Structures are given as structure tokens and as C-alpha cells.
Amino acid sequence: MIQDWFFGLIGGLMIGAASALLLLGNGRIAGISGILGGTLTGLPQMRGIAEGLAFLAGLIGFPALYSLAFEAPTITVTTSVATLLLGGLIVGIGTRIGSGCTSGHGVCGISRLSPRSLVATGTFIAVAAAVVFLTRHVVAQV
Amino acid sequence: MRQLIALVSGALFALGLIVSDMVNPARVLGFLDVAGAWDPTLAFVMGGALVPMAIAWRLATGGSHPLVGGDFPGRASPVIDTRLIGGAALFGAGWGLVGFCPGPALTALGTGNAEAMVFTAAMITGMFGYALTAPSPRGI
């Protein structure tokens, strides 16, 4: 298990470096829900749809190449299709209403000590933990 | 140049999610399951990610500009309202149900994972549905 936290830390540094690159290079916040939602729905204040698409191409295209070159990472999902659909839908709506997700609020916002991001991150981690508690320990399976 | 920087940033972001295993919902749910066999890995990922970004924000102040020109994002908004908390709660509920948040979902989709495709299709539907009905979102 020592390896797990070590790889977590290294991976986290990479995520932070990627976000720092986008901020210092392009002046943009690497919030995935913001880039995805803003690029796809073409919000008026989004500058550079092309750069949003380029970021998404890297985020989706790199793992595709990685999986061809090496072994695809193990991804274990135990939820039903109905739960996947419900979960995806409310993640999509919630991240747009709340202006961010784990990357935008959790990394980019907290690292500048944004009060909004601290509150949002505390809220979504607490609610997610409560939902996991309910589904794993109270209700047998959703 | 803007597109090249964005492409490299997206690819490095995905590599970080793969190396840290955050691409795997089972790992994320292990962190959120505080009453079970708690897995602290996500805390190390967030801690690691905050370091380069805290340095970057320091460099982004004091009249400097992004490499490609333009301006850095303005000061963080101080407004904490029901939209912020309600949206975060809704997002948290979906995150806890499945274990995917937007970044890992897209990275998992890139590896060809079928569940991530279903999740992402629903997530994009939600984003479009919201965009049709709502005012533009605030910054982080």
C-alpha cells in the first residue's frame, strides 16, 4: 500500500503541473467541467473554443494512445446502467450550477484559497461520502 | 501555440489521473467510504496537485501575463450562494453514486471503457440541458 500513496502523490503533481501549464501558458483555469461544458455548449464568454477542444483531445486522446502502447488501466465500475445515467446526468447539471468540479474547485480554486471553492469542495466531498455511506452501509445496493 | 499548450496540458492531466489511479472509480469510492476500508490515496493526489498550482497562482499575480498574452483570471468571487452549494451537492451526489467526476470520466472514456461512455453521454446531456435553461455560470 506504500506504493499507492506514492503514485497518488506523483500523479497529483502531474495533474497540478498540467493545470499550472494551462494557467501560466494560456491564462485559463483547468476545470474539466468548465472546459467541457463551455466548449460544447459554446458559452459566449468562452474564449477559444479551439483551445478547449485541444485540451479535451489531449485528455481523451492520450489515454487512448496509452492503452494501445501499454496495458489499459484497470477501471472497476460496479454500478448499474441506470445509476450510471443518473449519476452522469446530475454530475453534468451540478457542476454547471456550482461552476466547477474536483479540478476547478478542488485544485485550481483551493490553490488560490478561493472561498467559493473551499465551500464547494467541502460540500461535494461531504455529500459524496454521505451517498457512499448510504449505498454501501445502509441500503444494500442501488 | 494556445492549442499546443492546451493539448499538452490535457495529455499530462490524463497521465496524472492514470498514474494516481484516480481514473478508477473503485479507488475514488474507497476514499469516500469513510466507514469502510478507507483508502487515503485521493488526499495525496489533491495534495500533490495543489503544490504546482499554488506556485502558479503566485507567479500569476503582480502584473504578469500568460505566456501567449492576454490576462490571467480575475480575483476569485467572494459570493457564496445557494447555487454554489446546491450545484456542489448535486455534483457530489452523482460522484458518490458512481465514483466518476468529469476528468476521470473523460480519461476512462479515452481508454475505451464502456461505463465511462454511458456516464459521459449522460453528463454532457445534463450540461446541455442546464445550458438551455440557465444563466451563464460564475467563475470558480
Tab-separated table of N, CA, C and O in Angstrom, chain B residues 83-130:
chain	number	residue	atom	x	y	z
B	83	ARG	N	-26.796	28.621	-5.232
B	83	ARG	CA	-26.403	27.977	-6.497
B	83	ARG	C	-25.107	27.203	-6.315
B	83	ARG	O	-24.974	26.063	-6.769
B	84	LEU	N	-24.134	27.837	-5.662
B	84	LEU	CA	-22.838	27.189	-5.457
B	84	LEU	C	-23.001	25.913	-4.630
B	84	LEU	O	-22.516	24.842	-5.000
B	85	ILE	N	-23.702	26.051	-3.511
B	85	ILE	CA	-23.822	24.916	-2.590
B	85	ILE	C	-24.734	23.830	-3.169
B	85	ILE	O	-24.430	22.639	-3.100
B	86	GLY	N	-25.855	24.258	-3.774
B	86	GLY	CA	-26.771	23.291	-4.381
B	86	GLY	C	-26.117	22.540	-5.534
B	86	GLY	O	-26.254	21.319	-5.650
B	87	GLY	N	-25.408	23.272	-6.384
B	87	GLY	CA	-24.724	22.633	-7.504
B	87	GLY	C	-23.657	21.664	-7.026
B	87	GLY	O	-23.543	20.537	-7.529
B	88	ALA	N	-22.885	22.086	-6.027
B	88	ALA	CA	-21.834	21.217	-5.486
B	88	ALA	C	-22.439	19.963	-4.851
B	88	ALA	O	-21.902	18.859	-4.994
B	89	ALA	N	-23.582	20.132	-4.172
B	89	ALA	CA	-24.242	18.981	-3.540
B	89	ALA	C	-24.746	18.000	-4.595
B	89	ALA	O	-24.600	16.775	-4.454
B	90	LEU	N	-25.339	18.546	-5.674
B	90	LEU	CA	-25.831	17.698	-6.764
B	90	LEU	C	-24.673	16.934	-7.413
B	90	LEU	O	-24.752	15.727	-7.663
B	91	PHE	N	-23.591	17.652	-7.670
B	91	PHE	CA	-22.392	17.013	-8.226
B	91	PHE	C	-21.877	15.931	-7.276
B	91	PHE	O	-21.577	14.806	-7.695
B	92	GLY	N	-21.815	16.248	-5.992
B	92	GLY	CA	-21.320	15.278	-5.007
B	92	GLY	C	-22.158	14.012	-4.971
B	92	GLY	O	-21.620	12.903	-4.840
B	93	ALA	N	-23.481	14.174	-5.123
B	93	ALA	CA	-24.376	13.007	-5.111
B	93	ALA	C	-24.058	12.081	-6.287
B	93	ALA	O	-23.957	10.859	-6.129
B	94	GLY	N	-23.881	12.660	-7.465
B	94	GLY	CA	-23.557	11.848	-8.639
B	94	GLY	C	-22.178	11.210	-8.533
B	94	GLY	O	-21.970	10.048	-8.907
B	95	TRP	N	-21.232	11.978	-7.989
B	95	TRP	CA	-19.859	11.479	-7.792
B	95	TRP	C	-19.871	10.282	-6.838
B	95	TRP	O	-19.216	9.262	-7.078
B	96	GLY	N	-20.638	10.405	-5.760
B	96	GLY	CA	-20.716	9.327	-4.777
B	96	GLY	C	-21.451	8.094	-5.296
B	96	GLY	O	-21.157	6.975	-4.896
B	97	LEU	N	-22.424	8.308	-6.203
B	97	LEU	CA	-23.168	7.171	-6.755
B	97	LEU	C	-22.284	6.299	-7.630
B	97	LEU	O	-22.403	5.074	-7.639
B	98	VAL	N	-21.396	6.926	-8.415
B	98	VAL	CA	-20.639	6.187	-9.427
B	98	VAL	C	-19.133	6.158	-9.141
B	98	VAL	O	-18.475	5.140	-9.354
B	99	GLY	N	-18.581	7.273	-8.684
B	99	GLY	CA	-17.141	7.347	-8.467
B	99	GLY	C	-16.406	8.060	-9.596
B	99	GLY	O	-15.186	8.198	-9.559
B	100	PHE	N	-17.164	8.494	-10.618
B	100	PHE	CA	-16.577	9.293	-11.689
B	100	PHE	C	-16.865	10.768	-11.458
B	100	PHE	O	-18.003	11.146	-11.170
B	101	CYS	N	-15.854	11.642	-11.603
B	101	CYS	CA	-16.102	13.056	-11.780
B	101	CYS	C	-15.658	13.376	-13.220
B	101	CYS	O	-15.174	12.484	-13.924
B	102	PRO	N	-15.858	14.590	-13.708
B	102	PRO	CA	-15.656	14.827	-15.141
B	102	PRO	C	-14.283	14.434	-15.707
B	102	PRO	O	-14.213	13.798	-16.767
B	103	GLY	N	-13.182	14.789	-15.042
B	103	GLY	CA	-11.854	14.473	-15.582
B	103	GLY	C	-11.629	12.974	-15.746
B	103	GLY	O	-11.337	12.492	-16.846
B	104	PRO	N	-11.742	12.217	-14.656
B	104	PRO	CA	-11.569	10.766	-14.770
B	104	PRO	C	-12.543	10.104	-15.748
B	104	PRO	O	-12.184	9.133	-16.420
B	105	ALA	N	-13.777	10.618	-15.848
B	105	ALA	CA	-14.739	10.031	-16.790
B	105	ALA	C	-14.218	10.155	-18.217
B	105	ALA	O	-14.263	9.200	-18.998
B	106	LEU	N	-13.686	11.337	-18.572
B	106	LEU	CA	-13.187	11.543	-19.934
B	106	LEU	C	-11.924	10.730	-20.187
B	106	LEU	O	-11.727	10.184	-21.272
B	107	THR	N	-11.061	10.633	-19.171
B	107	THR	CA	-9.841	9.843	-19.324
B	107	THR	C	-10.183	8.351	-19.468
B	107	THR	O	-9.624	7.663	-20.326
B	108	ALA	N	-11.123	7.874	-18.644
B	108	ALA	CA	-11.550	6.474	-18.739
B	108	ALA	C	-12.201	6.208	-20.092
B	108	ALA	O	-12.000	5.154	-20.707
B	109	LEU	N	-12.965	7.183	-20.566
B	109	LEU	CA	-13.575	7.068	-21.899
B	109	LEU	C	-12.495	6.885	-22.957
B	109	LEU	O	-12.639	6.069	-23.869
B	110	GLY	N	-11.397	7.621	-22.805
B	110	GLY	CA	-10.293	7.517	-23.764
B	110	GLY	C	-9.677	6.126	-23.800
B	110	GLY	O	-9.201	5.679	-24.844
B	111	THR	N	-9.709	5.416	-22.674
B	111	THR	CA	-9.141	4.064	-22.654
B	111	THR	C	-10.095	3.048	-23.274
B	111	THR	O	-9.763	1.872	-23.380
B	112	GLY	N	-11.297	3.503	-23.639
B	112	GLY	CA	-12.268	2.612	-24.259
B	112	GLY	C	-13.247	1.988	-23.279
B	112	GLY	O	-13.973	1.053	-23.626
B	113	ASN	N	-13.294	2.516	-22.052
B	113	ASN	CA	-14.181	1.957	-21.032
B	113	ASN	C	-15.650	2.263	-21.343
B	113	ASN	O	-16.033	3.424	-21.509
B	114	ALA	N	-16.471	1.214	-21.409
B	114	ALA	CA	-17.871	1.369	-21.828
B	114	ALA	C	-18.696	2.148	-20.810
B	114	ALA	O	-19.526	2.988	-21.183
B	115	GLU	N	-18.486	1.870	-19.515
B	115	GLU	CA	-19.255	2.569	-18.484
B	115	GLU	C	-18.985	4.069	-18.527
B	115	GLU	O	-19.889	4.877	-18.322
B	116	ALA	N	-17.728	4.441	-18.786
B	116	ALA	CA	-17.382	5.858	-18.866
B	116	ALA	C	-18.089	6.525	-20.041
B	116	ALA	O	-18.447	7.707	-19.974
B	117	MET	N	-18.310	5.771	-21.116
B	117	MET	CA	-19.020	6.337	-22.270
B	117	MET	C	-20.475	6.626	-21.913
B	117	MET	O	-21.012	7.688	-22.250
B	118	VAL	N	-21.110	5.677	-21.210
B	118	VAL	CA	-22.500	5.870	-20.785
B	118	VAL	C	-22.589	7.065	-19.836
B	118	VAL	O	-23.431	7.959	-20.007
B	119	PHE	N	-21.687	7.095	-18.856
B	119	PHE	CA	-21.674	8.177	-17.869
B	119	PHE	C	-21.458	9.527	-18.550
B	119	PHE	O	-22.155	10.507	-18.260
B	120	THR	N	-20.485	9.591	-19.472
B	120	THR	CA	-20.166	10.855	-20.137
B	120	THR	C	-21.309	11.334	-21.017
B	120	THR	O	-21.604	12.540	-21.061
B	121	ALA	N	-21.987	10.398	-21.686
B	121	ALA	CA	-23.135	10.785	-22.515
B	121	ALA	C	-24.201	11.452	-21.644
B	121	ALA	O	-24.763	12.497	-22.008
B	122	ALA	N	-24.462	10.860	-20.475
B	122	ALA	CA	-25.460	11.440	-19.565
B	122	ALA	C	-24.969	12.783	-19.023
B	122	ALA	O	-25.740	13.742	-18.897
B	123	MET	N	-23.672	12.862	-18.725
B	123	MET	CA	-23.098	14.095	-18.167
B	123	MET	C	-23.210	15.250	-19.176
B	123	MET	O	-23.603	16.371	-18.816
B	124	ILE	N	-22.905	14.969	-20.427
B	124	ILE	CA	-22.990	16.008	-21.464
B	124	ILE	C	-24.449	16.410	-21.683
B	124	ILE	O	-24.754	17.597	-21.864
B	125	THR	N	-25.348	15.433	-21.615
B	125	THR	CA	-26.779	15.734	-21.721
B	125	THR	C	-27.194	16.699	-20.613
B	125	THR	O	-27.916	17.675	-20.859
B	126	GLY	N	-26.727	16.434	-19.400
B	126	GLY	CA	-27.029	17.316	-18.268
B	126	GLY	C	-26.482	18.717	-18.476
B	126	GLY	O	-27.141	19.711	-18.171
B	127	MET	N	-25.264	18.795	-19.015
B	127	MET	CA	-24.652	20.113	-19.262
B	127	MET	C	-25.436	20.901	-20.313
B	127	MET	O	-25.673	22.103	-20.153
B	128	PHE	N	-25.848	20.209	-21.372
B	128	PHE	CA	-26.633	20.880	-22.416
B	128	PHE	C	-27.998	21.292	-21.867
B	128	PHE	O	-28.467	22.402	-22.118
B	129	GLY	N	-28.620	20.379	-21.116
B	129	GLY	CA	-29.935	20.672	-20.542
B	129	GLY	C	-29.863	21.909	-19.662
B	129	GLY	O	-30.727	22.799	-19.737
B	130	TYR	N	-28.804	22.000	-18.859
B	130	TYR	CA	-28.651	23.161	-17.989
B	130	TYR	C	-28.394	24.424	-18.806
B	130	TYR	O	-28.971	25.482	-18.530
